[in-house]
Coordinates of C-alpha atoms and ligand atoms in Angstrom, one line a residue:
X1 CA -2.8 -11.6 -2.9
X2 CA -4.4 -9.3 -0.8
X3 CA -6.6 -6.4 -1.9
X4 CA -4.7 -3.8 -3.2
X5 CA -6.1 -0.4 -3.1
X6 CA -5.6 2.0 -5.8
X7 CA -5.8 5.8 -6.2
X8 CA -6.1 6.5 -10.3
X9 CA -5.6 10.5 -10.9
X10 CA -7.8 11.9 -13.4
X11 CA -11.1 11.0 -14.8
X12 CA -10.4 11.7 -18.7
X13 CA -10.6 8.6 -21.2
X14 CA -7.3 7.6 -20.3
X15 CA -8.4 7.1 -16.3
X16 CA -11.6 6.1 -16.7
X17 CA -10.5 3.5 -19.1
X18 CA -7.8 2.4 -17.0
X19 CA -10.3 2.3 -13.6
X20 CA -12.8 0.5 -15.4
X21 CA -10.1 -2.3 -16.9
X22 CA -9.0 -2.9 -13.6
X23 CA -12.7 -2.3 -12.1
X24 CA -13.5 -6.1 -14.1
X25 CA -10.7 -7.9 -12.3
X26 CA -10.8 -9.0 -8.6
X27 CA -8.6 -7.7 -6.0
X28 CA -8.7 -4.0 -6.4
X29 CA -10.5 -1.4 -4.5
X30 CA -10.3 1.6 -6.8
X31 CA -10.9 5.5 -5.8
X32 CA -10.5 8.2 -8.6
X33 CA -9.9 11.2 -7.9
X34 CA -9.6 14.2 -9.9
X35 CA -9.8 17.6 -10.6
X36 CA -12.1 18.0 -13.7
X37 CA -15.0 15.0 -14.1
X38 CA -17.5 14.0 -16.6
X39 CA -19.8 16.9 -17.1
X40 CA -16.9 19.9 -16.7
X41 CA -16.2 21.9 -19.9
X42 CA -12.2 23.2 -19.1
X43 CA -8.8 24.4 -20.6
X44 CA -7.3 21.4 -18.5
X45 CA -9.3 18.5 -19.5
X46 CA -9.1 17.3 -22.7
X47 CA -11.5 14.9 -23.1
X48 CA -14.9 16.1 -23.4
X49 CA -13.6 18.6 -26.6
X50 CA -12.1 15.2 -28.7
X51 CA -15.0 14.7 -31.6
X52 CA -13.9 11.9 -31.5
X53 CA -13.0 9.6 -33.9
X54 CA -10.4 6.3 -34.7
X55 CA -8.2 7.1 -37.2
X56 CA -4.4 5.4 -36.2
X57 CA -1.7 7.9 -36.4
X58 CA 0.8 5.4 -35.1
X59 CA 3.5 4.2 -37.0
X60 CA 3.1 0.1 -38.3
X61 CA 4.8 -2.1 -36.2
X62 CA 5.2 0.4 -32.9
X63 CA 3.7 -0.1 -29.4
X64 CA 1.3 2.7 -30.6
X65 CA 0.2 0.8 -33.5
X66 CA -0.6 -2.1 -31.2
X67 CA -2.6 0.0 -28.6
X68 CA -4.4 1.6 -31.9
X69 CA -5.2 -2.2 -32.8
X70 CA -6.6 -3.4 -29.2
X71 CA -8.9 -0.2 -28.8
X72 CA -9.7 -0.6 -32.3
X73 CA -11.5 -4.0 -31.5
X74 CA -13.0 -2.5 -28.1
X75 CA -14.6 0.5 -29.9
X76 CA -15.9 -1.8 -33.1
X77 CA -17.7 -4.2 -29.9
X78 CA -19.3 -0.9 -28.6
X79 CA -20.7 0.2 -32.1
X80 CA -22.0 -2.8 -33.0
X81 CA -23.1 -4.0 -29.4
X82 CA -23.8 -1.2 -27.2
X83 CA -25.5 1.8 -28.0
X84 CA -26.0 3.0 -25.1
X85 CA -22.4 4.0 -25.1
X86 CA -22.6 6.3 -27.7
X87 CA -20.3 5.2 -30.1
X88 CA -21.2 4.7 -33.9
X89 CA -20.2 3.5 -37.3
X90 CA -19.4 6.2 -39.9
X91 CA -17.2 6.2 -43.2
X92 CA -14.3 7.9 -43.1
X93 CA -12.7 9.8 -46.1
X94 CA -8.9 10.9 -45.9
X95 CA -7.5 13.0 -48.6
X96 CA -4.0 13.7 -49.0
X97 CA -2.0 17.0 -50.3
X98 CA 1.9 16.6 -51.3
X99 CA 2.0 20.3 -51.0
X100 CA 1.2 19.9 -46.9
X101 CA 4.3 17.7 -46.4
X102 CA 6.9 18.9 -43.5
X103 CA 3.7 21.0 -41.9
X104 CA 3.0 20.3 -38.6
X105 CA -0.6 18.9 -39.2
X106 CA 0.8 16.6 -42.4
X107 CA 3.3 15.5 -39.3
X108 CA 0.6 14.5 -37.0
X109 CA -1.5 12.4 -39.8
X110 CA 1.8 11.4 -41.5
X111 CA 0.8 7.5 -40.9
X112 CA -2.6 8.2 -42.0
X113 CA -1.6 9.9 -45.4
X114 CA 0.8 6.9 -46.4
X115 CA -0.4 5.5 -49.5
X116 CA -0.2 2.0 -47.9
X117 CA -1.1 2.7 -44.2
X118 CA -0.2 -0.7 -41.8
X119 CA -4.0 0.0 -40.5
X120 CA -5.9 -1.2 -44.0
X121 CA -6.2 -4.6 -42.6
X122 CA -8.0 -3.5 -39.3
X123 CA -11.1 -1.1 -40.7
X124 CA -13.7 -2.7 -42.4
X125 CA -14.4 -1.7 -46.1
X126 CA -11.1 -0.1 -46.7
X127 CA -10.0 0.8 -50.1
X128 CA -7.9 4.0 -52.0
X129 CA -10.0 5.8 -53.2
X130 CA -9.7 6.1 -57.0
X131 CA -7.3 9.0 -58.8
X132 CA -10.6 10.2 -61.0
X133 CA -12.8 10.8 -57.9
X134 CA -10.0 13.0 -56.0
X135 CA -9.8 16.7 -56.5
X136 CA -6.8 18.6 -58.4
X137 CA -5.2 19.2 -55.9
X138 CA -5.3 16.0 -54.1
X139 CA -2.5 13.4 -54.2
X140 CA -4.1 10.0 -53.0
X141 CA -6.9 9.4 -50.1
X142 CA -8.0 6.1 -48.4
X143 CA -11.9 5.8 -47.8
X144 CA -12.5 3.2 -45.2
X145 CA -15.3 2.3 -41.9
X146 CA -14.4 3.8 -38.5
X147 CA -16.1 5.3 -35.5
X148 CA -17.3 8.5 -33.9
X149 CA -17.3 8.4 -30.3
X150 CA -19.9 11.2 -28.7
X151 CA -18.1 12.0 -25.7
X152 CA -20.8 13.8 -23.9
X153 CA -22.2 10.1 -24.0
X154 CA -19.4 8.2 -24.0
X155 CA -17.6 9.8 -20.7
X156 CA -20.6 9.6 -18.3
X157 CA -21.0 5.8 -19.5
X158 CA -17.6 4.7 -18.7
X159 CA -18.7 6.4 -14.8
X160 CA -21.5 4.5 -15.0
X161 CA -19.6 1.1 -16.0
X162 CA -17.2 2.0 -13.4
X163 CA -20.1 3.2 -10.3
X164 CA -21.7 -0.3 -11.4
X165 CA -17.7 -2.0 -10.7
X166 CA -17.9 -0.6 -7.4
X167 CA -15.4 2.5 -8.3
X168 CA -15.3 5.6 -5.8
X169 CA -15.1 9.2 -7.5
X170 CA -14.0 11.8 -5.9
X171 CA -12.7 15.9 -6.4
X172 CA -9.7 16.4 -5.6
X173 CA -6.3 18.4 -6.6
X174 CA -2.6 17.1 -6.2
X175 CA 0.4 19.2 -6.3
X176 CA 2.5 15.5 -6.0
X177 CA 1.6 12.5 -7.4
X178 CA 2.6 10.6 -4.1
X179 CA 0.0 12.8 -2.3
X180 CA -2.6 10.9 -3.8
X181 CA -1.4 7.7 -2.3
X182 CA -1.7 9.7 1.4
X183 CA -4.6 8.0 4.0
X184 CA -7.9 9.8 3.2
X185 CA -7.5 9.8 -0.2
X186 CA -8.5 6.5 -1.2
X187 CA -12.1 6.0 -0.1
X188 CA -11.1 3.3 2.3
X189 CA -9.5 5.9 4.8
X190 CA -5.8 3.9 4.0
X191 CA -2.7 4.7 2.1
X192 CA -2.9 3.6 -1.3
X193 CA -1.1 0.4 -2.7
X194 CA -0.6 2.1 -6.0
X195 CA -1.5 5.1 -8.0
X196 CA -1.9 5.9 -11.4
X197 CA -1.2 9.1 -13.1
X198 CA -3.8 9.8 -15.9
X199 CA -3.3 13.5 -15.3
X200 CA -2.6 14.1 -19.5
X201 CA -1.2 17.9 -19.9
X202 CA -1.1 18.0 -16.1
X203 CA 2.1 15.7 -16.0
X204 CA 4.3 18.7 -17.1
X205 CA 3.4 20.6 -13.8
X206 CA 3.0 17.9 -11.5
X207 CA 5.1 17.4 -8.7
X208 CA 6.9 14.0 -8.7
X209 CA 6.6 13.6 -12.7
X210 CA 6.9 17.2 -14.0
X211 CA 7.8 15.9 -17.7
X212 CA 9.1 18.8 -19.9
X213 CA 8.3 16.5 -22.8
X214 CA 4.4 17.2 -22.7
X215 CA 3.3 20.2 -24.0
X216 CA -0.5 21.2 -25.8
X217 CA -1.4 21.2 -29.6
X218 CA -4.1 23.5 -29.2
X219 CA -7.1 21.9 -31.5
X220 CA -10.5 24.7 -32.2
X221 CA -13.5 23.4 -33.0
X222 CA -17.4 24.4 -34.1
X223 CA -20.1 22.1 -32.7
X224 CA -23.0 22.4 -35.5
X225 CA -26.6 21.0 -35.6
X226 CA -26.2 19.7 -39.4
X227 CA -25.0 16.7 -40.2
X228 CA -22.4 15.0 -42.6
X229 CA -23.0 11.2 -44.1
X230 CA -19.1 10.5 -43.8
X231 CA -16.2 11.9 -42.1
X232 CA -13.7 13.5 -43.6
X233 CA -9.8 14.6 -43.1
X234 CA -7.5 16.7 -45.1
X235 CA -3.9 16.7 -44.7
X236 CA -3.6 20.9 -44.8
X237 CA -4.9 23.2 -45.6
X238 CA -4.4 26.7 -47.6
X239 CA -4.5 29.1 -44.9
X240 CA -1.5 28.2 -42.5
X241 CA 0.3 24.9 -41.8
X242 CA -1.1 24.5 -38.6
X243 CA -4.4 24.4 -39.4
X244 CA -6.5 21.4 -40.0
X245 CA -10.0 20.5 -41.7
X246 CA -12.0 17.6 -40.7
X247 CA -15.5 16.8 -40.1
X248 CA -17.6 13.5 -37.9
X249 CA -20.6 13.5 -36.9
X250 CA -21.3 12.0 -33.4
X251 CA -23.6 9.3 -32.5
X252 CA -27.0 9.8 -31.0
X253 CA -27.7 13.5 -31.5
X254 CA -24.0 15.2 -30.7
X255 CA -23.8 17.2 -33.3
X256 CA -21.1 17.5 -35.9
X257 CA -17.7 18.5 -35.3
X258 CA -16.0 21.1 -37.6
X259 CA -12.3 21.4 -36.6
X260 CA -9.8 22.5 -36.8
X261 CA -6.7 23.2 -36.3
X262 CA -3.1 21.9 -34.4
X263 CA -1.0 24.3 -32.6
X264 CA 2.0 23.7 -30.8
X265 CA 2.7 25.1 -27.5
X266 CA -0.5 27.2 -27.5
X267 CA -2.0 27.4 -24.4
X268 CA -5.1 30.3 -25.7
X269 CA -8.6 28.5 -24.0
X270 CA -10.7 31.1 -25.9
X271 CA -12.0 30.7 -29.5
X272 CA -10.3 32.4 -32.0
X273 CA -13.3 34.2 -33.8
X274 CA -11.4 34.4 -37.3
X275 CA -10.0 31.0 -37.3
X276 CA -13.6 29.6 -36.2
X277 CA -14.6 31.6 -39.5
X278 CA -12.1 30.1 -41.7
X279 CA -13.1 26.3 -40.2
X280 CA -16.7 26.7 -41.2
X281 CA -15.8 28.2 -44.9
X282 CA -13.4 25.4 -45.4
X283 CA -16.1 22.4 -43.8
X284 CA -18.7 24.0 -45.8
X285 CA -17.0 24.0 -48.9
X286 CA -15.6 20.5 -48.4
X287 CA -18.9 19.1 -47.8
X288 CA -21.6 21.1 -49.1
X289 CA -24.2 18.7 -47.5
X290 CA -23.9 20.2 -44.5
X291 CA -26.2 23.1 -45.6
X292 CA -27.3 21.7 -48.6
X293 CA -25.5 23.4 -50.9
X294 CA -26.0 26.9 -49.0
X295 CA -22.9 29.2 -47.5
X296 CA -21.9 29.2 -44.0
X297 CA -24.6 31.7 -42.5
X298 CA -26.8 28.2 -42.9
X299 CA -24.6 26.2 -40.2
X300 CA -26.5 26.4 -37.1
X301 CA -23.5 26.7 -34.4
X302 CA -23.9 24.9 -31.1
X303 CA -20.9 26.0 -29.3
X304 CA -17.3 27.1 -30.0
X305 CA -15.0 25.2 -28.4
X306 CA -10.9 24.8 -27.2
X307 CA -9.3 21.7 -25.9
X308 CA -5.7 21.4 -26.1
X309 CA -4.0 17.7 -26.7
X310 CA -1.6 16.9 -24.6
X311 CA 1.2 15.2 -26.8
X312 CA 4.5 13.8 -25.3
X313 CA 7.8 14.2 -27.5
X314 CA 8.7 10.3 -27.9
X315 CA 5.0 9.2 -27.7
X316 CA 2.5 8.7 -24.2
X317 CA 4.1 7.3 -21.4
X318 CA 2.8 3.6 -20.4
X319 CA 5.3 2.6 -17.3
X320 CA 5.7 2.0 -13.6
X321 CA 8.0 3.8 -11.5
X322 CA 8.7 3.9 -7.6
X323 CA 8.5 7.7 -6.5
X324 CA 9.3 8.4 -3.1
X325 CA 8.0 4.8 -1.8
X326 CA 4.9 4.5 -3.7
X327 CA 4.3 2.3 -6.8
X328 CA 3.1 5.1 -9.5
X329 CA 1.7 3.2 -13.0
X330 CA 2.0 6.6 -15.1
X331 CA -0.7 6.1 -18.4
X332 CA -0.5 9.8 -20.2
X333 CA 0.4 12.1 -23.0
X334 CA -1.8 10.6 -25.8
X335 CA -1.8 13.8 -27.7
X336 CA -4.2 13.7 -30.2
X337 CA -5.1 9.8 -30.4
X338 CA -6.5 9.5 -26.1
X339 CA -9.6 7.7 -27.4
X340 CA -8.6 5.8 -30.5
X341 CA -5.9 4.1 -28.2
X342 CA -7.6 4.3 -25.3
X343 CA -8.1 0.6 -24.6
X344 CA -5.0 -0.7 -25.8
X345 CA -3.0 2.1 -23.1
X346 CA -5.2 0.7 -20.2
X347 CA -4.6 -3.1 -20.9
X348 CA -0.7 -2.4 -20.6
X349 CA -1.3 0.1 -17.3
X350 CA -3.4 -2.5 -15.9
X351 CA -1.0 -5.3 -16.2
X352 CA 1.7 -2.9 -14.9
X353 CA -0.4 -2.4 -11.6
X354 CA -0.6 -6.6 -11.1
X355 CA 3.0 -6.1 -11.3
X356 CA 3.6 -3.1 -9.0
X357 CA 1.0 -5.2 -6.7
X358 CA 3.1 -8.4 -6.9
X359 CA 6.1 -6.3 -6.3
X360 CA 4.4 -4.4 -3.2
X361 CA 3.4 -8.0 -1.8
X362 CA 7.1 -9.8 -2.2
X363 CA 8.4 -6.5 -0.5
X364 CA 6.5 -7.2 2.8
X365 CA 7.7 -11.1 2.7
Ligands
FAD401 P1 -7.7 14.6 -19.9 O1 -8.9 14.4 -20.5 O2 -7.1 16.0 -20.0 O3 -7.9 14.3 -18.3 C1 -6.9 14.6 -17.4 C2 -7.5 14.4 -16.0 O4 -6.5 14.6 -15.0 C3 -8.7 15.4 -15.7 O5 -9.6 14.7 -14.9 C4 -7.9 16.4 -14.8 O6 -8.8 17.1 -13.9 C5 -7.0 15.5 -14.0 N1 -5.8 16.2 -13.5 C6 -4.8 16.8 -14.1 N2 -3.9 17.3 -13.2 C7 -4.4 17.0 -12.0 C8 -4.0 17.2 -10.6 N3 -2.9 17.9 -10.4 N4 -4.8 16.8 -9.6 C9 -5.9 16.2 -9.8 N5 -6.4 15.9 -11.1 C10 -5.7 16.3 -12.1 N6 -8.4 11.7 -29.6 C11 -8.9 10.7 -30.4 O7 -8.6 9.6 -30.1 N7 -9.7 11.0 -31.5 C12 -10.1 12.2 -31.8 O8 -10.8 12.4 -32.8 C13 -9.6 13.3 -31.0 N8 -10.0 14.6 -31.4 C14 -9.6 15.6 -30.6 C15 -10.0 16.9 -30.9 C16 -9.6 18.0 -30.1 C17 -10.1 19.4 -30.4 C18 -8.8 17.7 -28.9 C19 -8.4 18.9 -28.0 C20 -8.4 16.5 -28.6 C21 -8.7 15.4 -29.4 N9 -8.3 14.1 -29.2 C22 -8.8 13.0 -29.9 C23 -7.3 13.8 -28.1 C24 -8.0 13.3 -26.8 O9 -9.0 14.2 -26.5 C25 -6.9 13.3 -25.7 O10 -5.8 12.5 -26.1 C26 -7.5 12.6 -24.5 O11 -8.7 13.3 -24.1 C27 -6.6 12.7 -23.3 O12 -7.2 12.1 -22.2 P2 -6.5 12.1 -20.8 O13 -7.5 11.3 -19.9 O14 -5.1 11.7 -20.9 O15 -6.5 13.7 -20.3

C-alpha cells in the first residue's frame, strides 16, 4: 500500500489518541489540525476541563463497554509504567441513592450505581462496600482501584508521543469536514487520503456531519490545592437533579477536582458563583479531609472552571463514511466518558482508516 496521508480534526483526547494509534503503525503520514490545542482553556474544547477519571458508564455487553475495557488496560500500563504521563492509581468510592433514580445525573452513572456492575471483574480491589459503613441515606456503593488522569499532563504528553511519531500540528478552522482533506492542509502540500473527525460538540455545527444528536451536558468544576486520599461519586444530590458531587485528585501536583454538576443543553461558559458554592459545601462535607475537618473558607481554590461534554443520543459515533469523495473516519460524541474510552474508540477508528485506505487503493485499480 502506498502512504496514505491523513488529516485528523481536532486535538482533544479523542484525536490525539486516534493520531498517535495510527502514529505507531507504518504507512501514514498524519497532520492534525485544529482549532483549540493542548495548552488552550475554551467553551469548545472539552478536554483539558475532564478531572479525569475511569469509571465505565457503559452498559455490560455494549460496544461501549468494550471500548471502556481496552482503554481500561491502556490507562492501568500508564499508571503503573509511565509517570511521566501523568496518570495515577487512586481508590475510588461510589455511593448510591434510590431517591436520585429517573434524575438525569442517576441516568448518566446508571451502570455505575448497579449493584452488580459488568465492570467488577476489570478494576483491581473491587468489592461492595458493606451496608454498616454506608450513610442513612445511602442505598449500596462499590469501592474499587481506578485512575485519575491529570490532563494538564496527560494532553501535552500524548503531543509529545505523537511530535516523537513524526505527527504535524497545526491551527486551523473548518466550516466542512471535506475542507480538511483540501491540498495545503495536510502538511505534505497534497489532498488528504482520509480524514478523521474528532471535532466532539463541534460535529453538531459542522458542515458535512452537522449531527442534531450531539448536544452539551454542561459539567462546573472547583480546582482546589487540598487533597483527597480516595475518590468519590454520589449518585445525586439534594439540591437539584442535575447536579452532581464527586471528588479525584490528579496525579503529580493537579490539584483536586470538586465537581459538579450535569446539565443538558446548557451552553453557559461562565461559572455559576452559587452553584460553585453549593459544590464546595457538599465536597467538604462529604470528605472532611480535605480541610481537615474545617468549613469551606479552608479550601484554597485554584480556578473555577466550565467544560461542556459533548454526548450523542444513541452513544459516540465510531464509523466511516464517504462525504463528497473523501473517506471521513468520524470518532466523536463521548459525552462524559472521552478519556476512560479513549483507547478502546481509537483502536476501532484506526482499523476503520486501514479500511477506508484499502478501499481508496482498490478504487484507483
Ligand atoms: P474536545 O476535547 O472538545 O476536542 C475537540 C477538538 O476539535 C478541539 O481541538 C477543537 O478545537 C476541535 N474542533 C472542533 N470543531 C472544529 C472545527 N470546525 N475546525 C477545527 N477544529 C475543530 N471523561 C472521562 O473519561 N472521565 C472524566 O472524569 C471526565 N470528567 C469530565 C468532567 C467535565 C467537567 C467535563 C466537561 C468533561 C469530562 N469528561 C470526562 C468528558 C471528556 O472531557 C470528553 O468526553 C472529552 O474531552 C471529549 O474529547 P474530544 O476530543 O472528543 O473533544
Amino acid at each position: 500500500m502506498t502512504e496514505k496521508r491523513i488529516v485528523v480534526v481536532g486535538a482533544g483526547v479523542a484525536g490525539l489518541t486516534t493520531a498517535l494509534l495510527l502514529s505507531k503503525k507504518s504507512g501514514y503520514k498524519i497532520t492534525i489540525a485544529a482549532k483549540h490545542m493542548p495548552g488552550d482553556y475554551d467553551i469548545q474544547y472539552a478536554s483539558p476541563w475532564a478531572g479525569a477519571n475511569s469509571m465505565p458508564v457503559s452498559v455490560g455487553g455494549t460496544d461501549a463497554a468494550e471500548w471502556d475495557k481496552n482503554t481500561w488496560f491502556a490507562l492501568e500500563e500508564l499508571a503503573r509504567h509511565h509517570p511521566d504521563a501523568g496518570v495515577h492509581f487512586q481508590k475510588a468510592n461510589i455511593y448510591n441513592r434510590k431517591k436520585d433514580i429517573g434524575s438525569d445525573t442517576a441516568k448518566w452513572f446508571s451502570e455505575l450505581l448497579s449493584p452488580d456492575p459488568w465492570w467488577k471483574t476489570l478494576f483491581p480491589d473491587y468489592k461492595q462496600i458493606p451496608r454498616t459503613e454506608l450513610g442513612a441515606d445511602v442505598d449500596n456503593g462499590h469501592h474499587f482501584t481506578s485512575v485519575c488522569i491529570n490532563t494538564a499532563i496527560y494532553l501535552p504528553w500524548l503531543v509529545s508521543r505523537c511530535l516523537e511519531n513524526g505527527v504535524v500540528f497545526k491551527r486551523a478552522v473548518f466550516s466542512h469536514i471535506t475542507d480538511a482533506a483540501a491540498r495545503g492542509v495536510h502538511h505534505s502540500g497534497q489532498a488528504a487520503d482520509v480524514v478523521l473527525n474528532c471535532t466532539g460538540l463541534g460535529s453538531r455545527s459542522l458542515g458535512g456531519v452537522a449531527d442534531e444528536l450531539v448536544y452539551p451536558a454542561r459539567g462546573q468544576i472547583v480546582v482546589v490545592r487540598n487533597e483527597a486520599d480516595e475518590m468519590v461519586s454520589v449518585s445525586g444530590t439534594d439540591d437539584g437533579p442535575d447536579e452532581a458531587m464527586y471528588i479525584m485528585t490528579r496525579a503529580a501536583g493537579g490539584g483536586t477536582i470538586l465537581g459538579g454538576c450535569y446539565q443538558k443543553h446548557n451552553w453557559e461558559s461562565q461559572p455559576d458563583p452559587s452553584l460553585a458554592l453549593r459544590i464546595m459545601k457538599r465536597c467538604v462535607k462529604a470528605c472532611p479531609q480535605l480541610t481537615n475537618g474545617r468549613g469551606i473558607e479552608h479550601l484554597d481554590v485554584i480556578r473555577h472552571g466550565v467544560g461542556l461534554r459533548p454526548v450523542r443520543d444513541g452513544g459516540a459515533r465510531i464509523e466511516k463514511e464517504k462525504i463528497d469523495g473523501t473517506w471521513v473516519v468520524h470518532n466523536y460524541g463521548h459525552g462524559g466518558a472521552g478519556y476512560q474510552c479513549s483507547y478502546g474508540c481509537a483502536q476501532v477508528a484506526a482499523r476503520l482508516v486501514d479500511e477506508a485506505g484499502l478501499e481508496g487503493e482498490k478504487a484507483k485499480l
